[in-house]
CSV table of N, CA and C in Angstrom, one decimal:
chain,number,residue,atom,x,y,z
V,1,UNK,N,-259.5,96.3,78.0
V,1,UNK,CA,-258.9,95.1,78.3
V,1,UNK,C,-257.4,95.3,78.5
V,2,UNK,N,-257.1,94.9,79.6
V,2,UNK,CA,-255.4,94.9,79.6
V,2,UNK,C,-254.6,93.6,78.8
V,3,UNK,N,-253.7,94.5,78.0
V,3,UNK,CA,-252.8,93.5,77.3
V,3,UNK,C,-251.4,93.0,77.6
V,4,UNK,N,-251.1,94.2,78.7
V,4,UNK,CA,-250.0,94.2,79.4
V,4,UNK,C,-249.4,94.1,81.0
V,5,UNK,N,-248.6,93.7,81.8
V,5,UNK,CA,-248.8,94.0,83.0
V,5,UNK,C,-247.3,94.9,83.1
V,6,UNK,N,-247.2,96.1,83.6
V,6,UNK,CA,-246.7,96.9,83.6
V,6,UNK,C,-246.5,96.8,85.7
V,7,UNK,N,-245.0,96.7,86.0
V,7,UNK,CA,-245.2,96.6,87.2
V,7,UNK,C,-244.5,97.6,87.9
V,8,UNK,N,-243.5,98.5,86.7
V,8,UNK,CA,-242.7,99.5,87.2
V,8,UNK,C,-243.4,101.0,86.8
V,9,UNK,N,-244.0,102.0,87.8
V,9,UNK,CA,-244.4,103.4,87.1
V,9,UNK,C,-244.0,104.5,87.5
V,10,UNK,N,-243.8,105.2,86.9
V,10,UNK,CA,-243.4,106.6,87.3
V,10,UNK,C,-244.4,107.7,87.7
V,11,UNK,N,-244.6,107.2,88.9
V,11,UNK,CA,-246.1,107.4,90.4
V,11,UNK,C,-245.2,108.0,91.0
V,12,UNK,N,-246.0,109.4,92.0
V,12,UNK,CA,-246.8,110.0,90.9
V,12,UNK,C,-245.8,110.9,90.0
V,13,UNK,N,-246.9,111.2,88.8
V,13,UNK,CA,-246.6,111.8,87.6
V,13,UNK,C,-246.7,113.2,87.5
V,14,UNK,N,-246.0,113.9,86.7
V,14,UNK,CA,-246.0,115.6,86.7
V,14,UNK,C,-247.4,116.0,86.9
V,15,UNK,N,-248.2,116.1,86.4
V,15,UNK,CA,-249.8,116.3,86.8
V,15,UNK,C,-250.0,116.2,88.1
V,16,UNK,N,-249.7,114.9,88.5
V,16,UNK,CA,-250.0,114.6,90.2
V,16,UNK,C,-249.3,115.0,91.2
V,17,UNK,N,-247.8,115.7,90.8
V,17,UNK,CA,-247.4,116.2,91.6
V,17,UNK,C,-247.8,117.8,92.1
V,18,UNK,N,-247.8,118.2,90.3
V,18,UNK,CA,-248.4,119.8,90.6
V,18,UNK,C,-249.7,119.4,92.1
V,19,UNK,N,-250.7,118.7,91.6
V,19,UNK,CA,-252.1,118.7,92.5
V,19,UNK,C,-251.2,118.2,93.5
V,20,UNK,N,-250.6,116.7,93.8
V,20,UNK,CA,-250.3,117.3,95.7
V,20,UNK,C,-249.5,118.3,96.2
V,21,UNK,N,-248.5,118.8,95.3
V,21,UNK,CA,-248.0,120.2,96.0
V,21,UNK,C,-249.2,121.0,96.5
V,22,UNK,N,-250.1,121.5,95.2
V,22,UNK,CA,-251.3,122.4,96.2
V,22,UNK,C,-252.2,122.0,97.3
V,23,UNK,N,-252.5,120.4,97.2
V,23,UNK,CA,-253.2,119.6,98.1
V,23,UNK,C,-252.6,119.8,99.7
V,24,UNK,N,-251.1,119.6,99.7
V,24,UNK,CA,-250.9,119.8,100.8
V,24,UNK,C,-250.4,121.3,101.2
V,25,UNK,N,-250.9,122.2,100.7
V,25,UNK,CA,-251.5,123.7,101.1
V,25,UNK,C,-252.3,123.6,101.6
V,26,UNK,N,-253.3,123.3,100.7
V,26,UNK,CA,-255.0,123.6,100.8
V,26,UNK,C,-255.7,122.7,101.8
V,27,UNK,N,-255.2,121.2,101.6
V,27,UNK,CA,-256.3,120.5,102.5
V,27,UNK,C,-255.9,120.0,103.5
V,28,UNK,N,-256.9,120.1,104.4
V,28,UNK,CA,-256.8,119.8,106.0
V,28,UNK,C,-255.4,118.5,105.9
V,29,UNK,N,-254.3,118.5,107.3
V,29,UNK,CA,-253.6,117.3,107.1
V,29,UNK,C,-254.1,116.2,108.0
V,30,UNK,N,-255.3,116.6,108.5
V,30,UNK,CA,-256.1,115.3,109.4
V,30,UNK,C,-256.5,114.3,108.4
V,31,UNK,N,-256.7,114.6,107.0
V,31,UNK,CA,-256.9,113.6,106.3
V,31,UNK,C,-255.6,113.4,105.5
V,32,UNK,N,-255.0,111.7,106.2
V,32,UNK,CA,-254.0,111.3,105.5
V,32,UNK,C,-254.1,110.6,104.0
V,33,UNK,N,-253.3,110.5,103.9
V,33,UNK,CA,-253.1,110.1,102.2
V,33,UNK,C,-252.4,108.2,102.0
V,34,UNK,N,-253.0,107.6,101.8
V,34,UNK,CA,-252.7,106.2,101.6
V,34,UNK,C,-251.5,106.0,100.6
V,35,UNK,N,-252.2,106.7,99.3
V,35,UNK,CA,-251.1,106.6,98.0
V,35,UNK,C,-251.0,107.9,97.2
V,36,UNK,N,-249.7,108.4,96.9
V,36,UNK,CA,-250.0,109.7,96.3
V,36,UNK,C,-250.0,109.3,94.6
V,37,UNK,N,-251.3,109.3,94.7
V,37,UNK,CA,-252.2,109.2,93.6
V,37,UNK,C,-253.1,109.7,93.3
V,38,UNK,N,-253.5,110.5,91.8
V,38,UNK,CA,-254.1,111.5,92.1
V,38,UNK,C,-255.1,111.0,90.7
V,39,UNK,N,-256.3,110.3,91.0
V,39,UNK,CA,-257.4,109.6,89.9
V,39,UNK,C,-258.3,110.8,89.1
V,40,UNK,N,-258.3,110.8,87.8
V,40,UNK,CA,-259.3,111.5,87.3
V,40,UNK,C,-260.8,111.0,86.8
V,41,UNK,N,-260.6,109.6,86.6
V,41,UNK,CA,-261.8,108.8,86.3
V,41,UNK,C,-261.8,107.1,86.5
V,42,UNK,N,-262.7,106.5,86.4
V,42,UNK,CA,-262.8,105.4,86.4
V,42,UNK,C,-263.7,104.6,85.1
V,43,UNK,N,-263.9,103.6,85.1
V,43,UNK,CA,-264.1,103.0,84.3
V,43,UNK,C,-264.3,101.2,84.0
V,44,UNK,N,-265.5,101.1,84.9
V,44,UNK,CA,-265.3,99.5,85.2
V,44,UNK,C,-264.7,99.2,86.6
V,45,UNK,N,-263.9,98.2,86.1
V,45,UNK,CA,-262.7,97.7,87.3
V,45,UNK,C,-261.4,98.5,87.2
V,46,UNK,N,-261.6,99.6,86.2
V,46,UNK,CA,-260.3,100.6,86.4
V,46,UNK,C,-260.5,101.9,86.4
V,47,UNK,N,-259.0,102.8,86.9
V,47,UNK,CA,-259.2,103.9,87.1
V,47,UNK,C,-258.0,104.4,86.4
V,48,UNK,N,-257.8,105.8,86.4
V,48,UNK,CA,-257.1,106.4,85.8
V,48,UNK,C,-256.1,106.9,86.4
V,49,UNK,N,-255.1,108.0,86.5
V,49,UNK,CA,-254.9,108.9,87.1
V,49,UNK,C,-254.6,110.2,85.7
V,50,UNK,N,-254.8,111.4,86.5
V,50,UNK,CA,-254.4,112.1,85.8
V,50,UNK,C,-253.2,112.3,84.9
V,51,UNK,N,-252.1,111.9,85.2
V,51,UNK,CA,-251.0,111.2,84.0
V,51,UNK,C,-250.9,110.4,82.9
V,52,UNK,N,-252.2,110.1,83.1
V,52,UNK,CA,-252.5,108.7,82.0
V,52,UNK,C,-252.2,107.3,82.3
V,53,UNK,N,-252.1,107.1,83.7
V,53,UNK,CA,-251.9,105.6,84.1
V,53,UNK,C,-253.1,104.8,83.9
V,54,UNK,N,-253.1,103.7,84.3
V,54,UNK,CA,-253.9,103.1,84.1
V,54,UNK,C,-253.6,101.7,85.6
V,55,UNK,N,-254.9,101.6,86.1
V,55,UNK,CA,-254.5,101.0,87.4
V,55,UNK,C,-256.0,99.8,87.7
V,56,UNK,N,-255.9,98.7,87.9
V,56,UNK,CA,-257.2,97.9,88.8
V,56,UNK,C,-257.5,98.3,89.8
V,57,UNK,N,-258.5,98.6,89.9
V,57,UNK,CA,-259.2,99.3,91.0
V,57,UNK,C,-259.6,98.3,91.9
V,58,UNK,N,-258.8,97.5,93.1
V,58,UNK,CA,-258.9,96.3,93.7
V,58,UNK,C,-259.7,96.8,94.7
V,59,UNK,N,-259.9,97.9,95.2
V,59,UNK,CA,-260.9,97.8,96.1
V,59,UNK,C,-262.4,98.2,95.8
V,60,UNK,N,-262.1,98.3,94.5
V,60,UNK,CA,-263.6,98.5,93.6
V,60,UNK,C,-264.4,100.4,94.1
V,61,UNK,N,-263.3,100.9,94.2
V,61,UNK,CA,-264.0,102.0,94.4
V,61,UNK,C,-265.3,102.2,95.8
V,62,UNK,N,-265.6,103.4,96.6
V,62,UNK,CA,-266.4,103.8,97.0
V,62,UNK,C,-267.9,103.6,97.1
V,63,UNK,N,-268.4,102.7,97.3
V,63,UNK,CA,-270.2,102.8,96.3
V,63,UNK,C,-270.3,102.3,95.2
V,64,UNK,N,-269.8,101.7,94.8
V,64,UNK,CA,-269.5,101.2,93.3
V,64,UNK,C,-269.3,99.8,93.1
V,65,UNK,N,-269.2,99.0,94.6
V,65,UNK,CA,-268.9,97.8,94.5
V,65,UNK,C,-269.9,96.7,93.7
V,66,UNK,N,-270.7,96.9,93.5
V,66,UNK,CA,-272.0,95.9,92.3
V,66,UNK,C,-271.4,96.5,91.1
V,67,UNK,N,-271.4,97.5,90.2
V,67,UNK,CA,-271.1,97.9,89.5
V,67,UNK,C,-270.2,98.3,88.4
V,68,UNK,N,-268.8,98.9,89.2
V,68,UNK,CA,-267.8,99.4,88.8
V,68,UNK,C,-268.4,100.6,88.8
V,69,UNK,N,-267.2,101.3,87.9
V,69,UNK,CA,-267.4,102.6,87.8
V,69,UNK,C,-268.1,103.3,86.6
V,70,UNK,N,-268.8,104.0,86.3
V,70,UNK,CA,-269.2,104.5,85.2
V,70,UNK,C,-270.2,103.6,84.8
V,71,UNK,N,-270.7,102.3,85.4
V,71,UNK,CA,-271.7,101.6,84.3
V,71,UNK,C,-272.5,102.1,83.5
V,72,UNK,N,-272.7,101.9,82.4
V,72,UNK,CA,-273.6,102.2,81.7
V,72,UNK,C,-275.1,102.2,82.0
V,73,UNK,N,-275.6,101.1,82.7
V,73,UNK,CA,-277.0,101.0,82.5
V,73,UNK,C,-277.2,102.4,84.2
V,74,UNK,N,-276.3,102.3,85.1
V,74,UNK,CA,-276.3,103.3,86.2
V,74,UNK,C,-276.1,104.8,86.0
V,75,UNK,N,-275.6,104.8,84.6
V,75,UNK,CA,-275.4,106.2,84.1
V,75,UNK,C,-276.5,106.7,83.4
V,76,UNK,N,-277.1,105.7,82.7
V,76,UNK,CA,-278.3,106.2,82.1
V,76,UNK,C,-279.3,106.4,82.8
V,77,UNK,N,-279.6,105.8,84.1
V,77,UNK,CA,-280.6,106.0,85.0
V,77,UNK,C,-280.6,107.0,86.2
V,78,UNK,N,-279.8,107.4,85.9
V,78,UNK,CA,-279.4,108.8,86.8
V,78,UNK,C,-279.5,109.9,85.5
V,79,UNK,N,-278.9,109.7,84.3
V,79,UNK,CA,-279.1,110.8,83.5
V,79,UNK,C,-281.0,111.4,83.1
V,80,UNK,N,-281.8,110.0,83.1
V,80,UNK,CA,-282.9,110.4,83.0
V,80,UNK,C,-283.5,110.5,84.1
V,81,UNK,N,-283.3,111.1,85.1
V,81,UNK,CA,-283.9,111.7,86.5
V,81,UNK,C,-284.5,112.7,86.6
């Protein structure tokens, strides 16, 4: 539950920079980048980034739109597969 609204961040964060410095070595530049932001997990209607942010995931993620991310009852039913 968010208790705060935090509207100023220090995006992206040392973590995220290390990964897009190597990102834009390594990966093709035909795929552009929206936000340099760099997620390590999600969780519901939120995500993370590897710095420890914490963000609303307004576009509900990938596949995930019924759901969110990680649901529980969707994780257990893939875990017993």
């Amino acid at each position: 539950m968010l208790t705060k609204t935090v509207t100023k961040l220090n995006v992206p964060g040392p973590k995220a920079k290390a990964i897009l410095a190597r990102d834009h070595v390594v990966v093709s530049h035909a795929y552009g980048r929206v936000a340099d932001l760099v997620m390590s997990h999600g969780l519901g209607s939120q995500v993370y980034d590897v710095d420890g942010n914490r963000f609303i995931d307004f576009v509900s993620g990938i596949a995930v739109n019924s759901t969110g991310h990680s649901h529980p009852h969707v994780v257990r039913a893939i875990q017993q597969q």
